[in-house]
XYZ file of C-alpha atoms in Angstrom:
542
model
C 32.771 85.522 33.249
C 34.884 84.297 36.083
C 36.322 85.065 39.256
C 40.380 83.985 40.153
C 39.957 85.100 43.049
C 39.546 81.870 45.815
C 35.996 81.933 47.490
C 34.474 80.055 50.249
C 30.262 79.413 51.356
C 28.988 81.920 53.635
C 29.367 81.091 57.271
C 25.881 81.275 58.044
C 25.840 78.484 55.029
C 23.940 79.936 52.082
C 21.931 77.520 50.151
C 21.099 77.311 46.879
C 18.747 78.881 45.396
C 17.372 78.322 41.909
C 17.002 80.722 39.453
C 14.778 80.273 36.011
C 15.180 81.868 32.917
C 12.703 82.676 30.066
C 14.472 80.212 26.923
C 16.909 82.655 24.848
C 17.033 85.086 27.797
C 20.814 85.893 29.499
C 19.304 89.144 31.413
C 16.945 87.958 34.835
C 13.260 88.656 34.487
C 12.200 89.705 37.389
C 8.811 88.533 36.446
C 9.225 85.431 35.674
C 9.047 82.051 37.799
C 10.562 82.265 41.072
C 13.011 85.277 39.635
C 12.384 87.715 42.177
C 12.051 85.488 45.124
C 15.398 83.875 44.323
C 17.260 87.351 44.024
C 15.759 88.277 47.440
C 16.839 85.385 49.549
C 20.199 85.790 47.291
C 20.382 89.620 48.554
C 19.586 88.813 52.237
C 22.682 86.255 51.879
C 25.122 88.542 50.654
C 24.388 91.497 52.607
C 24.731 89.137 55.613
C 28.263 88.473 54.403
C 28.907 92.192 53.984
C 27.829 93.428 57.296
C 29.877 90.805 58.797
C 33.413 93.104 57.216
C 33.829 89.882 54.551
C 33.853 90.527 50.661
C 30.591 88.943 49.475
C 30.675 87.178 46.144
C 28.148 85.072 44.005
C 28.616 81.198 42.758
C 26.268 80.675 39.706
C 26.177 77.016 38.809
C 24.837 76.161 35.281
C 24.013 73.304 33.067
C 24.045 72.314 29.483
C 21.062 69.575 28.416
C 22.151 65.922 26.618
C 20.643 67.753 23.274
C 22.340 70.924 23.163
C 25.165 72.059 21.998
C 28.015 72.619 24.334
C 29.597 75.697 23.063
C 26.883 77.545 22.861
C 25.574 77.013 26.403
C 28.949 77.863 27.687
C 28.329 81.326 26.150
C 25.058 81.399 27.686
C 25.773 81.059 31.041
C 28.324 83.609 30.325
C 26.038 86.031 29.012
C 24.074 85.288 32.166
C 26.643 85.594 35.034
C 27.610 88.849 32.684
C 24.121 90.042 33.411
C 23.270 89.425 37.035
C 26.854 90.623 37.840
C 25.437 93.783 36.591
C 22.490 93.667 38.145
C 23.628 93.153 41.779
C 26.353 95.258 41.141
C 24.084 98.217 40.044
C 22.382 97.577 43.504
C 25.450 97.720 45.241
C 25.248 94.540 46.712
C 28.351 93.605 44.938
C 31.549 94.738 43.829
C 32.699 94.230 40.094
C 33.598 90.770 39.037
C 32.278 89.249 42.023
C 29.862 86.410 40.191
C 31.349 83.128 39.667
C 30.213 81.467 36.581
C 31.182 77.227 37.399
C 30.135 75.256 34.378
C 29.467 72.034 34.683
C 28.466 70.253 31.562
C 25.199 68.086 31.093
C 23.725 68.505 35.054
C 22.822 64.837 34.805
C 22.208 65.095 38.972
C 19.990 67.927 38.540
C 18.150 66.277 35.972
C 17.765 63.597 37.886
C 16.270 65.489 41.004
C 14.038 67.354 38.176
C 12.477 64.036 37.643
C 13.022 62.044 40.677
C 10.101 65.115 41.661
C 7.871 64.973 38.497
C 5.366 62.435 38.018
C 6.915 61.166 34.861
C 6.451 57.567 33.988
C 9.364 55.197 34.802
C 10.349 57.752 36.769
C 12.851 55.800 39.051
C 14.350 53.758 35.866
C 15.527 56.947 34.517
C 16.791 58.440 37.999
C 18.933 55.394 38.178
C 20.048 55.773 34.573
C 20.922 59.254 35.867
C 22.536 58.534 38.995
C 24.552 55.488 37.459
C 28.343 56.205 37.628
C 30.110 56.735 34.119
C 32.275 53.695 34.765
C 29.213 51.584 35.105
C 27.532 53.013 31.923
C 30.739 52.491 29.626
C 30.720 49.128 30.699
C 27.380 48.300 29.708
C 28.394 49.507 26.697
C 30.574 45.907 25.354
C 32.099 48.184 22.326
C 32.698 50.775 23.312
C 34.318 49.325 26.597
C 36.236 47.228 24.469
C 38.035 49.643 22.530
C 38.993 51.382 26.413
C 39.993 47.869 27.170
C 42.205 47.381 23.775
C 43.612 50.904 23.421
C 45.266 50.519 27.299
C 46.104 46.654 26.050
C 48.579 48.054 23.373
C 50.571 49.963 25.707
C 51.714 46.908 27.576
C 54.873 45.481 26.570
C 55.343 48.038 23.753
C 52.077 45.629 22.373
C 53.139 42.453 22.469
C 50.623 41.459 25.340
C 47.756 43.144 22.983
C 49.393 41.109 19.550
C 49.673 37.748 21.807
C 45.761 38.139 22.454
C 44.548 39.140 19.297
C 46.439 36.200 17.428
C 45.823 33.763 19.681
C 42.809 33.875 21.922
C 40.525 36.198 19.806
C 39.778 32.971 16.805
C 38.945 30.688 19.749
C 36.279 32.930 20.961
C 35.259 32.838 17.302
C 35.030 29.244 17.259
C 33.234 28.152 20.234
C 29.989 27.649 21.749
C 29.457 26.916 25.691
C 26.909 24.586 26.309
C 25.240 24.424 29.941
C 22.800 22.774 31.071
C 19.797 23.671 33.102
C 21.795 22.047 36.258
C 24.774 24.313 35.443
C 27.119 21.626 34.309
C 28.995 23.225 30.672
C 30.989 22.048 28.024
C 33.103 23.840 25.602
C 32.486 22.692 21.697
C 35.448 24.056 19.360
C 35.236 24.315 15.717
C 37.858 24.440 13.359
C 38.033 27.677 11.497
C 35.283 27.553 8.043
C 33.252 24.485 9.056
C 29.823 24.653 10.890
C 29.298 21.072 11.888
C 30.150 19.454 14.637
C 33.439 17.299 14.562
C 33.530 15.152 18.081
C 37.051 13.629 17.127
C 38.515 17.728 17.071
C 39.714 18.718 20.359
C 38.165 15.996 22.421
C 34.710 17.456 21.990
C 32.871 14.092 22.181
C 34.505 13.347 25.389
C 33.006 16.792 27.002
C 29.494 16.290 24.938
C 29.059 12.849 25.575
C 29.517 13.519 29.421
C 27.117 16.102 29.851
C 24.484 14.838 27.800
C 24.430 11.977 29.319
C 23.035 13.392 32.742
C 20.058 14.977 31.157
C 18.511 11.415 30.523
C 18.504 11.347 34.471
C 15.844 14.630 34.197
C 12.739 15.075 33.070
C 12.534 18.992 32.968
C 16.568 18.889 31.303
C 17.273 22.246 29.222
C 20.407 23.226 27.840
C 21.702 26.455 26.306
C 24.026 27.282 24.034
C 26.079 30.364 23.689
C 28.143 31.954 21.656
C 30.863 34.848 23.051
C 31.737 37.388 20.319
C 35.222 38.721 19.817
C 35.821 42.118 21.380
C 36.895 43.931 18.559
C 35.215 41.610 15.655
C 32.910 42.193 13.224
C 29.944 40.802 15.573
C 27.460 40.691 13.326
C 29.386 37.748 10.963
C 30.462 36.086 14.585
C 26.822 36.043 15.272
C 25.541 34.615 11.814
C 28.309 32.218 11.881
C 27.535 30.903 15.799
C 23.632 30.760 14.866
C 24.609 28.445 11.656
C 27.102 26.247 14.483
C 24.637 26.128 17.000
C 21.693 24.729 14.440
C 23.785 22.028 13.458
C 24.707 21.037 17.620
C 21.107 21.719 18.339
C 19.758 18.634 16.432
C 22.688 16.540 17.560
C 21.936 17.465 21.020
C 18.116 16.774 20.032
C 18.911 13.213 18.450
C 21.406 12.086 21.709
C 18.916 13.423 23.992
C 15.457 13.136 22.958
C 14.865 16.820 24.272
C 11.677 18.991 22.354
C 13.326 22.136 20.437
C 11.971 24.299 23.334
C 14.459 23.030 25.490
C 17.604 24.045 23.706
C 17.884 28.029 23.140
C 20.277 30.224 21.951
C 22.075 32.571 23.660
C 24.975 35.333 23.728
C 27.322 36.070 26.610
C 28.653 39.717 25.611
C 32.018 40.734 24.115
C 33.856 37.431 25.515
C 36.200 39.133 27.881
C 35.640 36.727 30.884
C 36.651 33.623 28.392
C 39.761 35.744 27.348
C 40.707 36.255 31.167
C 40.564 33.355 31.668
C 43.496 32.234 28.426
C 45.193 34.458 29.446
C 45.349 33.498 33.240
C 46.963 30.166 31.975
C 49.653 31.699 30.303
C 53.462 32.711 31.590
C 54.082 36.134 29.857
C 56.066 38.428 31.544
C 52.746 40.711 30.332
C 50.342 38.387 32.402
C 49.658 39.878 35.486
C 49.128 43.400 34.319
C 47.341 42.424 31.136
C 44.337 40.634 33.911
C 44.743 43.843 35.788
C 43.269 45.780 32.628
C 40.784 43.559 31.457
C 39.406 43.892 35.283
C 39.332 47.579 34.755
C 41.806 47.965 37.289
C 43.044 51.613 37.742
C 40.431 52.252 34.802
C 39.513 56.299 35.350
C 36.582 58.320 33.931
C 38.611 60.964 31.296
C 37.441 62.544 28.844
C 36.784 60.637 26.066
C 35.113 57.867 28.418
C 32.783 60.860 30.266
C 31.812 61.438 26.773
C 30.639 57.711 25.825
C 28.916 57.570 29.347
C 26.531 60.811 28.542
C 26.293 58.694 24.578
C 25.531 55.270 26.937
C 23.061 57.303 29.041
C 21.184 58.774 26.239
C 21.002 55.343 24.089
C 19.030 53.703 27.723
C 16.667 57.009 27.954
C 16.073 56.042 24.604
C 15.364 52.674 24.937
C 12.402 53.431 27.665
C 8.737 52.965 26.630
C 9.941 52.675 22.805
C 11.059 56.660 22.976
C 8.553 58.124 24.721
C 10.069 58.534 27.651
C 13.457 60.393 26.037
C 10.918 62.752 23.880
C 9.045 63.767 26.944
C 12.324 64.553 28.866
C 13.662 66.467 26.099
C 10.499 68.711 25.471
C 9.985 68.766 29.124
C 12.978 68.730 31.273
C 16.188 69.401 29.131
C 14.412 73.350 28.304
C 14.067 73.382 31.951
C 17.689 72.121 32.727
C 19.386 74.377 30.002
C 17.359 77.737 31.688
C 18.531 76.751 35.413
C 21.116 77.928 37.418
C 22.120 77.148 41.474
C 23.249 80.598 42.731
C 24.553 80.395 46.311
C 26.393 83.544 48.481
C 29.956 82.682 48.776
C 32.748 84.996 51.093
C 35.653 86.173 48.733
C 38.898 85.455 50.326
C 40.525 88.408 48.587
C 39.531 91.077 45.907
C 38.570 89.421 42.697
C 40.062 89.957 39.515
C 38.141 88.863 35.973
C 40.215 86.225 34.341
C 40.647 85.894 30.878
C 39.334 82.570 30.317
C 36.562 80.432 31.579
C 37.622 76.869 31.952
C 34.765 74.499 32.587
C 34.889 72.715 36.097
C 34.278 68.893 34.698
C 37.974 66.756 34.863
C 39.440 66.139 31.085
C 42.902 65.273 30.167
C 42.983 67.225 27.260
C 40.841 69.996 25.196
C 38.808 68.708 22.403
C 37.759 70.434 19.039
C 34.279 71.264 18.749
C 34.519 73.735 16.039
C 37.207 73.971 13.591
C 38.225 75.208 9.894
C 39.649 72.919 7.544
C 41.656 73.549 4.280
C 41.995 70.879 1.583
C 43.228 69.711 -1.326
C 42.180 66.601 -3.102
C 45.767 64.460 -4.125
C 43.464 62.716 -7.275
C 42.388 65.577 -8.873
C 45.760 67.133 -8.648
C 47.227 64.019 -10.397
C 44.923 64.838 -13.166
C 46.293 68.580 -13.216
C 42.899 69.707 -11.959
C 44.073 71.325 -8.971
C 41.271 71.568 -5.872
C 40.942 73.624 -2.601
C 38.399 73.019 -0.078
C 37.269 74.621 2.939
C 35.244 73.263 5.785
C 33.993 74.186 8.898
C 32.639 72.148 11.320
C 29.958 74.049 13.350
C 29.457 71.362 15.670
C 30.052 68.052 17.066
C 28.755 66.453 14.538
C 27.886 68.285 11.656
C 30.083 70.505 9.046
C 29.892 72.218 5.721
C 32.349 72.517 3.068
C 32.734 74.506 -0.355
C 35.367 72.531 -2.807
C 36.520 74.579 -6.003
C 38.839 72.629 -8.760
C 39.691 74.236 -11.857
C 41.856 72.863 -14.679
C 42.414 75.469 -17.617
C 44.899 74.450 -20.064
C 44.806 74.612 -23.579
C 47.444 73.689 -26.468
C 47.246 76.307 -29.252
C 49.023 74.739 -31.601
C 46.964 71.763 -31.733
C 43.884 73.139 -30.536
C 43.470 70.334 -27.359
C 41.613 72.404 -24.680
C 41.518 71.050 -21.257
C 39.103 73.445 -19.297
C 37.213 72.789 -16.269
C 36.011 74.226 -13.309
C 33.758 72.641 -10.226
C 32.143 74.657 -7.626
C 30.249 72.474 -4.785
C 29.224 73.030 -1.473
C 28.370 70.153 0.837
C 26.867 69.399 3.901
C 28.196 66.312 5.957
C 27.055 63.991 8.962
C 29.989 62.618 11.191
C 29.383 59.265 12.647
C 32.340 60.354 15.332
C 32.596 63.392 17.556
C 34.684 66.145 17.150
C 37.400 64.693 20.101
C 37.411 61.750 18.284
C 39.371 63.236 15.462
C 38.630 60.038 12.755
C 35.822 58.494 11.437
C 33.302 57.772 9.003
C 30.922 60.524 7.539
C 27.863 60.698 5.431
C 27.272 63.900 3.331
C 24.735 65.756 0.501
C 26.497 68.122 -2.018
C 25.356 69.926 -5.134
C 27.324 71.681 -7.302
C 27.966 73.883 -11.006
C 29.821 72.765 -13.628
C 31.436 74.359 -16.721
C 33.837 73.195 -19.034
C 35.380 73.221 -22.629
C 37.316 69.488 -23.626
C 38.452 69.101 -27.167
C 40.932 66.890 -29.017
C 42.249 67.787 -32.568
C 38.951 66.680 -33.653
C 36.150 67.242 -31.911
C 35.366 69.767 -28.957
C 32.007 70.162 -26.581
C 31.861 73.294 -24.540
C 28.689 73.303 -22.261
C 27.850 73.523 -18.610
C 25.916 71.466 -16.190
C 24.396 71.302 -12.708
C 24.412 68.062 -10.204
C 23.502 66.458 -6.517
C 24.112 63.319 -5.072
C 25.218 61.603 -1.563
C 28.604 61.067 -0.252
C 30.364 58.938 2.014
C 34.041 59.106 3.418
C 36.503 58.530 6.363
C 38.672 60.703 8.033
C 42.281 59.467 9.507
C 44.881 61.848 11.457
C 48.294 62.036 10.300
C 49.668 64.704 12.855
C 47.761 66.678 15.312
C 46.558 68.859 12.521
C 47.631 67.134 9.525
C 44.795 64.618 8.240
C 44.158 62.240 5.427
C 39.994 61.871 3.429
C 39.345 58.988 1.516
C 35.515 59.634 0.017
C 33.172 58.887 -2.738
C 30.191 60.716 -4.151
C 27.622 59.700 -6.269
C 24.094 61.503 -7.776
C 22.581 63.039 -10.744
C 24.314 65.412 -13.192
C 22.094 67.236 -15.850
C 24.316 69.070 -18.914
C 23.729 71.430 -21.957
C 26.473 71.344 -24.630
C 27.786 72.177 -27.903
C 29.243 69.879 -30.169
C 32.143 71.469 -32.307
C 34.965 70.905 -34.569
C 38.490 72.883 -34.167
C 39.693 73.840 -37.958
C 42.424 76.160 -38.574
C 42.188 77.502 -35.286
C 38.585 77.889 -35.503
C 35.542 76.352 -33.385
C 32.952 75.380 -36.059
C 29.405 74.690 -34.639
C 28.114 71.380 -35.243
C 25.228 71.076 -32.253
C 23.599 71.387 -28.700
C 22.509 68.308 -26.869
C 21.367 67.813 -23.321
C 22.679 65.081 -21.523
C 21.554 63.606 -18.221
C 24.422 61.000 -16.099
C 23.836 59.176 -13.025
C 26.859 57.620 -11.299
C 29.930 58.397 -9.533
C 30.785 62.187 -9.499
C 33.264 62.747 -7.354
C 36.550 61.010 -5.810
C 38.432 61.963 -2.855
C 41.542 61.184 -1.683
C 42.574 65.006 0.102
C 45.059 66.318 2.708
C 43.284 68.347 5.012
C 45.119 70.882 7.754
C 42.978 71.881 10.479
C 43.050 75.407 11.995
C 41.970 74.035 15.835
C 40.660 78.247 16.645
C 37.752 77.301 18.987
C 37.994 74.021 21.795
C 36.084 72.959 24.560
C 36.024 70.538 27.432
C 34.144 67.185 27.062
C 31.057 67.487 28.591
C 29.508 65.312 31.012
């Protein structure tokens, strides 16, 4: 529930108090943890407030936990503020709708005070994990910072700043390796596109190698590394392969000129390569130039939604990384219970009568509302072709997970000839999605099963049977319009038949057999329009 109504902290400054429920519970338990305490400095608080002629209200802060889902918590902590709104007001220590459910997402900072008390170890790693701003963990995160960096790139110059990058400074970041020495002095080795050796003669390489090479004679503890930057938006793992491959080959030329051991020249990486790009693009006069170096600075760059929801991925993926996992499982069978059953409840003075709105809206900034549930109604364009029309329906039941029944049925037959052309598919599926909701495309994994029946026959033969089958599917999803979306998929698995073998004569089936059959290979194909029905959003959750 919510209040409209505005509110403000008590005078006499109410603190917080927390509040603990039992795990499923939305009613308070008197008996349990601090319950009863809680409610009692919470009573003294507003009663205060009341005997001073003000309108006493209640501000109920609550949490959702990295692993759960968002929805659902949101309907929690309704279901709670529902409950102790009840409660007080049964005691008459409030009016009606004076409880003030604020929502706020993962509580990242209470989590972090949670642990920053525990004894949990790396304890002050993960508080600063915690405590790190959202900014800071996107950037840590070179794709997915990237893709912020790109997508605000194409809006400059209608895209031609984004075009003039991609074309032209993106391959040279493909093709070159820094090498620096252990005194700091670097060199820039190019490559022309295909070829892995080293060609001095190609854009004065020698000149730069020979150079600083030649001052390592002058040292007898000399290193040098070599680095490769990948391209922002690249496949990194074929940059990678193809820089190790480059920087073999320069290694024993660098050996042979130098007479340094192997030890002494390493390979390195230097990130997504957006410092080199700066710096191309620095030297160039587009009219695009100064504002495209304003973006890849992150100037003006703001938290919104999608990026708040890449931080909380960014935060998770470093909990994880802690002690091999052990430190993420203990926080999520220790702490997230605890953080998901918590809620701040302060005394607050109502600056006029409350009145219950008709809509919570969650307190965390977002440009826009995101689907986390959603129906879906398809129809597959290949089957259709085939005049085997299909309908699907899907319903995603959270961020990343859905289910989805498809039915196709063709059932046409040519009585004068005796063709039949009779089919019908049932199959439900279950389906992974690498994306979230909000991001409204990407690529999905999926396991379906299914029933078969079916009756094919030319003029001469016929088999009429039925069969069962399972497999794995894979897919992509692309929007169109807001609601309006195109699936391209594949499946592939087992099917297992029982037939009969017949012959059509004179507008008779004559029996010939039964055979079982057993097929493994593609069974399904999917190229489907799918509308979404967008019933049920949220807010991106921090």
């Amino acid at each position: 529930m919510a209040c409209c109504a505005m509110c403000r902290a008590a005078a006499t400054s109410a603190p917080m108090v927390r509040l603990h429920y039992p795990a499923g519970y939305r009613a308070v338990d008197l008996e349990y943890e601090n319950s009863a305490c809680a409610l009692n400095i919470l009573t003294r608080d507003l009663r205060a407030i009341s005997g001073s002629g003000e309108v006493p209200g209640v501000e109920m802060i609550a949490f959702c936990s990295p692993d759960a889902d968002n929805y659902i918590a949101l309907n929690v902590a309704k279901g709670r503020a529902d409950e102790l709104q009840k409660l007080l007001a049964s005691r008459s220590i409030v009016g009606d709708s004076a409880v003030r459910l604020v929502y706020k997402g993962v509580g990242w900072e209470e989590l972090a005070r949670m642990v920053e008390a525990s004894d949990l170890a790396h304890r002050a790693e993960v508080v600063e994990i915690l405590r790190a701003p959202d900014l800071e963990i996107v950037r840590g995160m070179s794709e997915s910072y990237s893709s912020i960096i790109e997508s605000r790139l194409k809006k400059i110059d209608h895209g031609n700043a984004f075009d003039h990058i991609r074309s032209h400074f993106y391959p040279v970041l493909r093709n070159m390796l820094l090498v620096t020495t252990s005194r700091g002095d670097t060199a820039r080795v190019f490559y022309s596109i295909g070829y892995n050796e080293v060609d001095l003669a190609y854009a004065h390489n020698g000149e730069r190698l020979n150079s600083l090479l030649d001052s390592l004679s002058e040292h007898d503890d000399a290193a040098v590394t070599v680095s490769c930057m990948l391209e922002p938006s690249g496949n990194n793992r074929i940059n990678y392969y193809v820089a190790r491959s480059r920087y073999e080959k320069l290694r024993n030329l660098i050996i042979s000129q130098t007479g340094l051991g192997e030890d002494k020249v390493v390979f390195s990486t230097r990130g997504d390569g957006w410092a080199e790009v700066r710096n191309y693009v620095a030297l160039t006069d587009a009219r695009w130039r100064r504002e495209a170096l304003e973006v890849i600075d992150g100037g003006n760059l703001t938290i919104d939604a999608s990026m708040a929801e890449k931080a909380s991925e960014g935060r998770i993926k470093l909990l994880k990384a802690i002690d091999g996992g052990k430190t993420y499982h203990t926080l999520s069978t220790r702490f997230f219970p605890t953080l998901r059953n918590t809620v701040l409840l302060r005394a607050v003075t109502l600056e006029q009568r409350p009145e219950p709105a008709a809509e919570l809206k969650p307190t965390e900034p977002a440009d826009e509302a995101l689907e986390s549930r959603y129906w879906a109604l398809k129809t597959n364009l290949l089957y259709d072709v085939v005049l085997s029309p299909s309908i699907e329906v899907e319903y995603r039941f959270s961020d990343r997970w859905s289910v989805g029944l498809e039915y196709n049925m063709a059932w046409w037959k040519n009585t004068h000839d005796g063709r039949t052309y009779e089919l019908a598919v049932l199959s439900p599926e279950f389906r992974y999605h690498f994306s979230s909701a909000s991001a409204r495309r990407g690529h999905y994994v999926g396991a379906f099963s299914g029933f078969t029946w079916y009756d094919l026959s030319s003029t001469t033969t016929g088999h009429h049977g039925e069969g069962y089958f399972a497999g794995v599917s894979y897919g992509y999803i692309m929007p169109l319009t807001r609601q309006l979306f195109l699936e391209a998929g594949i499946g592939v698995g087992y099917l297992s038949t029982r037939y009969k073998d017949y012959t059509p004569t004179d507008g008779h089936n004559v029996y010939r057999r039964t055979k079982n059959a057993g097929y493994f290979g593609p069974l399904k194909a999917r190229l489907a329009l799918v509308w979404r029905f967008d019933s049920i959003k949220r807010k991106s959750i921090r």
